């Protein structure tokens, strides 16, 4: 028996020594013919040092053989110990780390004395040739998933690749409420490519999982309804629901009975008959998204705690949350909360303040003993959360140069329901601005940017100056407002700060282009260009034309408009915003010429050349404006002086009684005081206000010349016109969106206008009146210098029913008013505020009216309208907008909204 065991052991030893390959992962054999010398080497029992004479790499399809050899760490000339050395295991480990192979083997193919040849055999992982989606997948979903899963053709397919794709797909559909998703990933070889596979994702979404009921337990002071309102991303399914008060016994043991169930049990068949007496409990939820989203659910749990903290319950916690299924696609969620005690602010003391006294800091802090405890409010008042409005402790110091200022609130005592705080201040030294660097201005010259900045080297650092500088850069409209970067870099060693401005240029020029052909009229169209960052001094420098000379911040506008042989208009203007280059004094020149004829016969639809030559209105005008920025009361104020000259030439063109032919020269002077702090985006202001008070007047010709013929008073019209506009922009709620740049904004506006005369014996000038109605788009009456005031939902005039203020006087049926009032409320929401476009929607309510004299004036007689609209600001084309307005006072019984509603469009500018 011992001899048999000895022979078996000897055979096993010889068999094991005959194996010359070191395998990894897969047991893949490779036959190799061995000569007698090699067989003798394999039978050796002691390790020996060899020198690698040759390395051969096999099994590669995409990789280079030299790369595989290099990754292994083995090189020709290396000395290795075999058998028993660690060189081969290390080489295999190096190759495995790359995750490029599904199998790695190293063979000894030849032994010649102290030299050996080796072969590295690998099996590359398959490459991805393509992929597709099958099952319940929409075309749009497939496109979105393709961008999210991150697959690319001819990349290596690993288990991690499949796992990542599965996680993305499940997350994508999970956010849409498909929590019962079934997913299969099928893999098949693709014979079109070497060593490639094709992946198919088979998706079965199932039904959306919705939240049936949300229940709260343990909430003694805050109602279920109030807590549910905090959950913005998790809602219950829409239903009629009754929420009784905590002490109500209306429903007995079932306080969450649906309205229909309760009515059915009580025998009521008509909901309308019972709703009134149940109003204290009645709630109706419509259009609520009840799909369950785990990410939003986690956010909602935090919002519940934040709400408790905001009303003094700082110890409030959610002890337990139990989502559980009530059907295949519905779940209930039970919250168990612990509210804890309600806390109040106690004594607040200050430590470390030498610049300001305790009393001043207490006023700025605005928190008194006995106020409900809210840590978020405390942090906001200390300035830990920076806001453009300022008014906090940090802003108080930083606006005076204390860049290194720090404030920390420390709880010093907690007794009963009161918390005392000590606020420890580190004022630090005042910091002065050392360097101001600007990057990203590829077209705009640096001096144009620097003159807008409030941060000047050598001056004390001020946070308010940073915010104001950001606003001024945004108002230029040369840069992307959302990517304007301001980075203060403190230098503690010398008590200074460097400020870096990072800008991104965007196109600010605009093009207006339209064309058409009218039968009998001819070519119609508009061509207009506005170069908003022009450089007139380089206009003769050929090197600066790329394609136009730009960068000096000047504005040049040219516009030609034609309606065939009926109407033509030519306009040109130039603005220098910094006259002299040292102060913000603007200078504007403009000239314009137009002609409007009565040559079109609306009955026959033909153009009558004879009538066009004998019935027309021509205008020729020019204006010069000089604007000056004021320092008092603050530098948001500006004063603008304007000289206007307009000549009207009429030929058989009746406007008012006694005015159908002749020349009229209108020379006026206008002065306007404006304060504009709206911003930062000029197209979509989110905060601030804009006020304008102006008066425009002509010389009092009739008072200077008593012998002036009253019948010829239109030759030199005289008037004085007063305007007042006020606009406020108020943000609502918190910013939303991925980049926190979307927020509801309320616009409030009030506008007034009055036009008077010097001489009671004269009629009020037919020029420069107020036109009220429609979308405020300029029309042929704009040729008379009218202020075009929009009133959405009301036409300018109607044949049988004047649109805004009915009058029995036919001469006044076109709403050429001398007095107007307008009040406006808009709720706006931005959909896009990027350099390519600014898009926002709005809902409005406005009331306006016009009158012909103070005798008829009644400020309470206003025409009301409401509606919705959209605005699109495109860099090349400017404003494009539309409104759907309903004139509430135009609604006639039995006619519905058809005769009371009106679509209006606007192009190029925002109406008043």
mmCIF file of C-alpha atoms in Angstrom, residues 60 172 285 547 622:
data_model
loop_
_atom_site.group_PDB
_atom_site.id
_atom_site.type_symbol
_atom_site.label_atom_id
_atom_site.label_comp_id
_atom_site.label_asym_id
_atom_site.label_seq_id
_atom_site.Cartn_x
_atom_site.Cartn_y
_atom_site.Cartn_z
ATOM 1 C CA UNK A 60 -5.317 41.898 -28.809
ATOM 2 C CA UNK A 172 -34.952 58.854 -14.604
ATOM 3 C CA UNK A 285 -57.171 70.200 -4.677
ATOM 4 C CA UNK A 547 -17.395 93.117 -39.064
ATOM 5 C CA UNK A 622 -34.656 116.274 -35.188
#
